[in-house]
Every structure is written in structure tokens, then in C-alpha cells.
Amino acid sequence: MSNNKKLYLASPHMGGMEAQFIKEAFDTNWIAPLGPNVDAFEREVAETVGVKATAALSSGTAAIHMALKVLGIGRGDIVFCSSLTFAASCNPIIYEGAEPVFIDSEPETWNMSPNALERAMEDYSREGRLPKAVIVVNLYGQSADMDPIADICKRYKVPIIEDAAESLGADYKGIKSGTIGDFGIYSFNGNKIITTSGGGMLVSNNEEAIKKVKFWATQSRDAARHYQHSELGYNYRLSNILAGIGRGQLRVLVQRIAEKKNIYETYKKEFNKIKDIEMMPISNNGQPNYWLSVITLNKDSNVKPIDIILELEKYNIESRPVWKPMHLQPMFIGYSFYTHHGLENSVSEDIFNRGVCLPSDTKMTEEDIYRVINIINKLFILKGFEGEKIHVDEKVS
Ligand SMILES: *Cc1c(COP(=O)(O)O)cnc(C)c1O
């Protein structure tokens, strides 16, 4: 039986209430600018994650940019940033003319290595060039090991920006991801766990800072009847329509996390039979939101990540490599990089070389998930995998 239904890595999944919030905006002609949905969305996210102040913005990238601005980062400043991430984590460092220093991952969560961070702090402190901020990324829905990271940053008095673009709803030791650092950012881009089609949010317990960001993000209009500007402005606010989508989405966040977790657990149960496959590790420091299910393949496996990606593609199924670390990007060649324990081969590069992000779309049925598993199982058998018997259902796929 051939089934060519397209399966996605992660696609928008509406909950049902979104259209109602948009309709309200239309009915009251609150199409733009800002409006009640924006205020409500900000309040509801603040309640969901437990934080004092929030600013709804046009993207997660804009939120990182504003966090850097409000921390006073400018030309020539140093900012530390996780290397294993999407480029949007560090591009705003360049927007402000500052200099990124990339920090490797540790193997337990794939997030920022406290060891590499500590060594970088020692070096830059000795040179009298301490960073003005550390951007810690919570990759694929799992929090970094924030306690040791926060300890180090506190000792050197360096503020933390938590890039929680991928980890909304996750927690670390009971505290919501994105609220542990001085600032946190979320993304509502189309492939994130919830989406506004495009959007982001900056969160903090520093209410003054969030107020300032809202001012900058609406073109820095001074309190005057005419248009007067004493500061550089940005057009970074979220529209009232998109905030309506966000309000609907927020109502299904818990459900989406449960669905994502089921996808991860199903892959984990089935791939347990293939010793060459390892699931992305989940630390017992918290609950991830399981945004993407990611596997790594043993170095000496006959099946390589690209084999899986190409095979799934034949069946109209989307998968992709792990983020290529920033220290390996042509754009960022030449900036400093600190590896975990000073190892010659970085942890992040190893994960990049061996990892595959599998379809993690919450609209997949159980049968769809098993279609993916079957195709991968078949590939392993084809490539001569021997081991515990793996089941292939010929009827599926
Ligand atoms: C998606 C993402 C961003 C950027 O968010 P946008 O809303 O797309 O600008 C930043 N950091 C990480 C880790 C992301 O995955």
C-alpha cells in the first residue's frame, strides 16, 4: 500500500479558538496597531510562564535584539552565545556591532557547557574584556543546565538572555524555561510549538526594561503631539491579528507538549531495538516540551544521517540535520570558540555530524509515526543491520 501523505518536521497546528480571536479583532476593527489581543496575549504568556513583564514583538529575533539593546550592548562589546543553535540566536549580536564568542555544548542536554563557559569567562576576565551578556539557548525544547550556568554568570556579574524560542512550556527544576535568565525570549514562528504565523516575545521580571523595549519597538515616539524622536526606533511590535492567533494557540500548549512527548516516546520505544540509534538525551533536571524528536547515529553505523533524510524524502517525509554549529558557519568564521573540557573535537560538531531531526508534527497520527519508523527500520535492514529483531510492517509506507 503506497501512502504519499506529506509528513512535516513541525507545522502550524491550530487549536480552534484562534479564528474567534481574529474575528473579534475584525468585528471591532482592531486590525492595527496593537490592541486588546496584544495586551491579553502578553498578560496570558506572563501568567503561563510566571514572569512580571512581557513585550509581544514581530519575531524571536527581534526579541533577542531588544534584549541586547536594553542591556546596553554596543560596538566592540563581547557577547557569549551557545554555538549549537539557529543563526537567529547570534545575528543580533552583529546587528549591534558586538562580537560573539561561541560556547560548546555538553553531552547531557546538548546545551551550553558550563565547563566551556567557565573557561571562556576566566580568559576574557583576565584580559579585562568580560562579556556584556551570555545568550543561553534551550535547544529542541529542553532547558540548558541553568544552575551552574547562572552561578558562573552571577560570579562574573554577567546577565543572561535565555533563548527559549524552542522551549516554551518546558521547565527546569519547576521553573519555566525562559524565566531563569535576566531576559527570556520566545518565538512564535510557524514551526515552533505554538505559532502566530510569525512573532516573538521578550519576557523579564525587570518591568522598566520591558517598558523601554515597548517604546523602542514602536518607533521610539516621544510623548509629544507631533512626531518627535530622541532615540533610534524600531518597528518590532506584534499585530493585534497575530496576537489573536497566539491567544488561541496558548490554550493548546499543554496539549501540544503531550502530543510531542508521545511522538518522542514512540520513536524511543521503537528505536530502542536498533543499537545504532540514540534519542536526544533528556536530563532529569526538568520537563522538556519535546519540540523536535532528534536522534544521533553511532559513528560507525552503516546508516548515515543523510541516508535517513534522503530515504524519508522519497516518501514525501520531511526531516533535517541538526543545527550546524555557529562556530562552523562561514558567516562566523574567525570568532572565538570554547569547547567542552577543551576537547579538540567539539561536542556540538559531533552532534551535528551524527544527528537527524525526525518528523515531530503534532498533526501526525499514530499510523503516520509508525510509517516513519518503518521506513527507517527497513533502511537499517537494507544496510545490513544485524541485532535484535526489528519489526517491519510491509503493509505500511
Ligand atoms: C526560531 C528560533 C529563533 C528565531 O525566532 P524567529 O521568531 O524566527 O525570529 C531564535 N533562536 C532559536 C534557537 C530558534 O529556534
PDB file of N, CA and C in Angstrom, residues 184-239:
ATOM      1  N   GLY A 184      14.251  36.562  28.820  1.00  0.00           N
ATOM      2  CA  GLY A 184      13.980  35.351  28.059  1.00  0.00           C
ATOM      3  C   GLY A 184      13.256  35.727  26.788  1.00  0.00           C
ATOM      4  N   ILE A 185      13.433  34.907  25.772  1.00  0.00           N
ATOM      5  CA  ILE A 185      12.709  35.189  24.520  1.00  0.00           C
ATOM      6  C   ILE A 185      12.010  33.923  24.036  1.00  0.00           C
ATOM      7  N   TYR A 186      10.825  34.123  23.464  1.00  0.00           N
ATOM      8  CA  TYR A 186      10.099  33.029  22.809  1.00  0.00           C
ATOM      9  C   TYR A 186       9.878  33.403  21.349  1.00  0.00           C
ATOM     10  N   SER A 187       9.727  32.373  20.521  1.00  0.00           N
ATOM     11  CA  SER A 187       9.408  32.602  19.111  1.00  0.00           C
ATOM     12  C   SER A 187       8.078  31.941  18.799  1.00  0.00           C
ATOM     13  N   PHE A 188       7.274  32.626  17.974  1.00  0.00           N
ATOM     14  CA  PHE A 188       6.005  32.053  17.510  1.00  0.00           C
ATOM     15  C   PHE A 188       6.049  31.901  15.992  1.00  0.00           C
ATOM     16  N   ASN A 189       7.248  31.597  15.502  1.00  0.00           N
ATOM     17  CA  ASN A 189       7.438  31.294  14.096  1.00  0.00           C
ATOM     18  C   ASN A 189       6.629  30.027  13.746  1.00  0.00           C
ATOM     19  N   GLY A 190       6.360  29.840  12.462  1.00  0.00           N
ATOM     20  CA  GLY A 190       5.450  28.781  12.024  1.00  0.00           C
ATOM     21  C   GLY A 190       5.794  27.374  12.464  1.00  0.00           C
ATOM     22  N   ASN A 191       7.072  27.081  12.685  1.00  0.00           N
ATOM     23  CA  ASN A 191       7.419  25.697  13.028  1.00  0.00           C
ATOM     24  C   ASN A 191       7.593  25.483  14.538  1.00  0.00           C
ATOM     25  N   LYS A 192       7.382  26.513  15.337  1.00  0.00           N
ATOM     26  CA  LYS A 192       7.589  26.376  16.779  1.00  0.00           C
ATOM     27  C   LYS A 192       6.392  25.670  17.433  1.00  0.00           C
ATOM     28  N   ILE A 193       6.488  25.370  18.718  1.00  0.00           N
ATOM     29  CA  ILE A 193       5.450  24.537  19.352  1.00  0.00           C
ATOM     30  C   ILE A 193       4.081  25.211  19.312  1.00  0.00           C
ATOM     31  N   ILE A 194       4.051  26.531  19.457  1.00  0.00           N
ATOM     32  CA  ILE A 194       2.841  27.276  19.102  1.00  0.00           C
ATOM     33  C   ILE A 194       3.267  28.435  18.204  1.00  0.00           C
ATOM     34  N   THR A 195       2.349  28.886  17.377  1.00  0.00           N
ATOM     35  CA  THR A 195       2.729  29.892  16.383  1.00  0.00           C
ATOM     36  C   THR A 195       1.685  30.998  16.269  1.00  0.00           C
ATOM     37  N   THR A 196       2.163  32.179  15.869  1.00  0.00           N
ATOM     38  CA  THR A 196       1.253  33.267  15.493  1.00  0.00           C
ATOM     39  C   THR A 196       1.415  33.532  13.993  1.00  0.00           C
ATOM     40  N   SER A 197       1.976  32.584  13.282  1.00  0.00           N
ATOM     41  CA  SER A 197       2.436  32.633  11.892  1.00  0.00           C
ATOM     42  C   SER A 197       3.795  33.306  11.832  1.00  0.00           C
ATOM     43  N   GLY A 198       4.044  34.237  12.690  1.00  0.00           N
ATOM     44  CA  GLY A 198       5.348  34.865  12.875  1.00  0.00           C
ATOM     45  C   GLY A 198       5.214  35.784  14.065  1.00  0.00           C
ATOM     46  N   GLY A 199       6.174  35.742  14.954  1.00  0.00           N
ATOM     47  CA  GLY A 199       6.081  36.601  16.134  1.00  0.00           C
ATOM     48  C   GLY A 199       7.045  36.155  17.203  1.00  0.00           C
ATOM     49  N   GLY A 200       7.139  36.953  18.249  1.00  0.00           N
ATOM     50  CA  GLY A 200       8.039  36.601  19.344  1.00  0.00           C
ATOM     51  C   GLY A 200       7.665  37.352  20.597  1.00  0.00           C
ATOM     52  N   MET A 201       8.352  37.034  21.678  1.00  0.00           N
ATOM     53  CA  MET A 201       8.081  37.754  22.914  1.00  0.00           C
ATOM     54  C   MET A 201       9.348  37.849  23.756  1.00  0.00           C
ATOM     55  N   LEU A 202       9.496  39.031  24.363  1.00  0.00           N
ATOM     56  CA  LEU A 202      10.588  39.228  25.318  1.00  0.00           C
ATOM     57  C   LEU A 202       9.960  39.208  26.697  1.00  0.00           C
ATOM     58  N   VAL A 203      10.523  38.457  27.629  1.00  0.00           N
ATOM     59  CA  VAL A 203       9.966  38.377  28.981  1.00  0.00           C
ATOM     60  C   VAL A 203      11.048  38.671  30.006  1.00  0.00           C
ATOM     61  N   SER A 204      10.615  39.242  31.130  1.00  0.00           N
ATOM     62  CA  SER A 204      11.563  39.582  32.190  1.00  0.00           C
ATOM     63  C   SER A 204      10.801  39.962  33.457  1.00  0.00           C
ATOM     64  N   ASN A 205      11.482  39.906  34.581  1.00  0.00           N
ATOM     65  CA  ASN A 205      10.898  40.470  35.799  1.00  0.00           C
ATOM     66  C   ASN A 205      11.297  41.934  35.959  1.00  0.00           C
ATOM     67  N   ASN A 206      12.093  42.425  35.025  1.00  0.00           N
ATOM     68  CA  ASN A 206      12.503  43.825  35.020  1.00  0.00           C
ATOM     69  C   ASN A 206      11.479  44.644  34.213  1.00  0.00           C
ATOM     70  N   GLU A 207      10.486  45.176  34.927  1.00  0.00           N
ATOM     71  CA  GLU A 207       9.368  45.853  34.256  1.00  0.00           C
ATOM     72  C   GLU A 207       9.809  47.125  33.525  1.00  0.00           C
ATOM     73  N   GLU A 208      10.762  47.826  34.118  1.00  0.00           N
ATOM     74  CA  GLU A 208      11.279  49.051  33.488  1.00  0.00           C
ATOM     75  C   GLU A 208      11.894  48.744  32.126  1.00  0.00           C
ATOM     76  N   ALA A 209      12.665  47.657  32.096  1.00  0.00           N
ATOM     77  CA  ALA A 209      13.342  47.286  30.849  1.00  0.00           C
ATOM     78  C   ALA A 209      12.323  46.942  29.765  1.00  0.00           C
ATOM     79  N   ILE A 210      11.281  46.196  30.145  1.00  0.00           N
ATOM     80  CA  ILE A 210      10.262  45.803  29.158  1.00  0.00           C
ATOM     81  C   ILE A 210       9.518  47.043  28.644  1.00  0.00           C
ATOM     82  N   LYS A 211       9.297  47.993  29.541  1.00  0.00           N
ATOM     83  CA  LYS A 211       8.641  49.233  29.145  1.00  0.00           C
ATOM     84  C   LYS A 211       9.480  49.978  28.101  1.00  0.00           C
ATOM     85  N   LYS A 212      10.768  49.999  28.353  1.00  0.00           N
ATOM     86  CA  LYS A 212      11.696  50.659  27.428  1.00  0.00           C
ATOM     87  C   LYS A 212      11.673  49.958  26.064  1.00  0.00           C
ATOM     88  N   VAL A 213      11.658  48.643  26.093  1.00  0.00           N
ATOM     89  CA  VAL A 213      11.649  47.881  24.834  1.00  0.00           C
ATOM     90  C   VAL A 213      10.379  48.179  24.034  1.00  0.00           C
ATOM     91  N   LYS A 214       9.250  48.287  24.732  1.00  0.00           N
ATOM     92  CA  LYS A 214       7.998  48.589  24.016  1.00  0.00           C
ATOM     93  C   LYS A 214       8.091  49.969  23.346  1.00  0.00           C
ATOM     94  N   PHE A 215       8.754  50.883  24.006  1.00  0.00           N
ATOM     95  CA  PHE A 215       8.963  52.227  23.452  1.00  0.00           C
ATOM     96  C   PHE A 215       9.825  52.152  22.184  1.00  0.00           C
ATOM     97  N   TRP A 216      10.957  51.504  22.286  1.00  0.00           N
ATOM     98  CA  TRP A 216      11.828  51.368  21.107  1.00  0.00           C
ATOM     99  C   TRP A 216      11.120  50.647  19.972  1.00  0.00           C
ATOM    100  N   ALA A 217      10.360  49.583  20.326  1.00  0.00           N
ATOM    101  CA  ALA A 217       9.744  48.709  19.313  1.00  0.00           C
ATOM    102  C   ALA A 217       8.582  49.385  18.589  1.00  0.00           C
ATOM    103  N   THR A 218       8.108  50.519  19.113  1.00  0.00           N
ATOM    104  CA  THR A 218       7.065  51.281  18.410  1.00  0.00           C
ATOM    105  C   THR A 218       7.648  52.608  17.925  1.00  0.00           C
ATOM    106  N   GLN A 219       8.844  52.548  17.377  1.00  0.00           N
ATOM    107  CA  GLN A 219       9.487  53.679  16.697  1.00  0.00           C
ATOM    108  C   GLN A 219       9.973  54.786  17.619  1.00  0.00           C
ATOM    109  N   SER A 220      10.084  54.478  18.920  1.00  0.00           N
ATOM    110  CA  SER A 220      10.608  55.472  19.880  1.00  0.00           C
ATOM    111  C   SER A 220       9.931  56.832  19.721  1.00  0.00           C
ATOM    112  N   ARG A 221       8.617  56.816  19.856  1.00  0.00           N
ATOM    113  CA  ARG A 221       7.882  58.085  19.735  1.00  0.00           C
ATOM    114  C   ARG A 221       7.805  58.771  21.090  1.00  0.00           C
ATOM    115  N   ASP A 222       8.397  59.924  21.170  1.00  0.00           N
ATOM    116  CA  ASP A 222       8.361  60.700  22.409  1.00  0.00           C
ATOM    117  C   ASP A 222       6.923  61.122  22.720  1.00  0.00           C
ATOM    118  N   ALA A 223       6.690  61.500  23.978  1.00  0.00           N
ATOM    119  CA  ALA A 223       5.356  61.947  24.387  1.00  0.00           C
ATOM    120  C   ALA A 223       5.134  63.376  23.902  1.00  0.00           C
ATOM    121  N   ALA A 224       4.850  63.508  22.611  1.00  0.00           N
ATOM    122  CA  ALA A 224       4.576  64.831  22.042  1.00  0.00           C
ATOM    123  C   ALA A 224       3.458  64.666  21.014  1.00  0.00           C
ATOM    124  N   ARG A 225       2.727  65.721  20.723  1.00  0.00           N
ATOM    125  CA  ARG A 225       1.635  65.618  19.760  1.00  0.00           C
ATOM    126  C   ARG A 225       2.179  65.363  18.347  1.00  0.00           C
ATOM    127  N   HIS A 226       3.220  66.056  18.009  1.00  0.00           N
ATOM    128  CA  HIS A 226       3.870  65.808  16.712  1.00  0.00           C
ATOM    129  C   HIS A 226       4.791  64.596  16.840  1.00  0.00           C
ATOM    130  N   TYR A 227       5.305  64.134  15.710  1.00  0.00           N
ATOM    131  CA  TYR A 227       6.238  63.013  15.753  1.00  0.00           C
ATOM    132  C   TYR A 227       7.605  63.516  16.161  1.00  0.00           C
ATOM    133  N   GLN A 228       7.986  63.115  17.360  1.00  0.00           N
ATOM    134  CA  GLN A 228       9.299  63.544  17.853  1.00  0.00           C
ATOM    135  C   GLN A 228      10.065  62.335  18.374  1.00  0.00           C
ATOM    136  N   HIS A 229      11.345  62.306  18.040  1.00  0.00           N
ATOM    137  CA  HIS A 229      12.165  61.139  18.393  1.00  0.00           C
ATOM    138  C   HIS A 229      13.484  61.589  19.013  1.00  0.00           C
ATOM    139  N   SER A 230      13.735  61.132  20.223  1.00  0.00           N
ATOM    140  CA  SER A 230      15.030  61.409  20.841  1.00  0.00           C
ATOM    141  C   SER A 230      15.936  60.188  20.775  1.00  0.00           C
ATOM    142  N   GLU A 231      15.348  59.043  20.403  1.00  0.00           N
ATOM    143  CA  GLU A 231      16.132  57.812  20.328  1.00  0.00           C
ATOM    144  C   GLU A 231      15.824  57.063  19.045  1.00  0.00           C
ATOM    145  N   LEU A 232      16.742  56.190  18.668  1.00  0.00           N
ATOM    146  CA  LEU A 232      16.555  55.338  17.495  1.00  0.00           C
ATOM    147  C   LEU A 232      15.364  54.411  17.729  1.00  0.00           C
ATOM    148  N   GLY A 233      14.513  54.295  16.723  1.00  0.00           N
ATOM    149  CA  GLY A 233      13.325  53.454  16.876  1.00  0.00           C
ATOM    150  C   GLY A 233      13.346  52.217  16.000  1.00  0.00           C
ATOM    151  N   TYR A 234      12.442  51.288  16.323  1.00  0.00           N
ATOM    152  CA  TYR A 234      12.285  50.039  15.572  1.00  0.00           C
ATOM    153  C   TYR A 234      10.804  49.776  15.385  1.00  0.00           C
ATOM    154  N   ASN A 235      10.467  49.090  14.292  1.00  0.00           N
ATOM    155  CA  ASN A 235       9.075  48.699  14.071  1.00  0.00           C
ATOM    156  C   ASN A 235       8.987  47.198  14.347  1.00  0.00           C
ATOM    157  N   TYR A 236       8.895  46.860  15.620  1.00  0.00           N
ATOM    158  CA  TYR A 236       9.068  45.473  16.048  1.00  0.00           C
ATOM    159  C   TYR A 236       7.866  44.906  16.793  1.00  0.00           C
ATOM    160  N   ARG A 237       6.725  45.624  16.821  1.00  0.00           N
ATOM    161  CA  ARG A 237       5.616  45.098  17.612  1.00  0.00           C
ATOM    162  C   ARG A 237       4.797  44.064  16.849  1.00  0.00           C
ATOM    163  N   LEU A 238       4.098  43.235  17.607  1.00  0.00           N
ATOM    164  CA  LEU A 238       3.230  42.202  17.041  1.00  0.00           C
ATOM    165  C   LEU A 238       1.864  42.823  16.731  1.00  0.00           C
ATOM    166  N   SER A 239       1.240  42.386  15.637  1.00  0.00           N
ATOM    167  CA  SER A 239      -0.065  42.963  15.297  1.00  0.00           C
ATOM    168  C   SER A 239      -1.168  42.338  16.142  1.00  0.00           C
TER     169      SER A 239
END
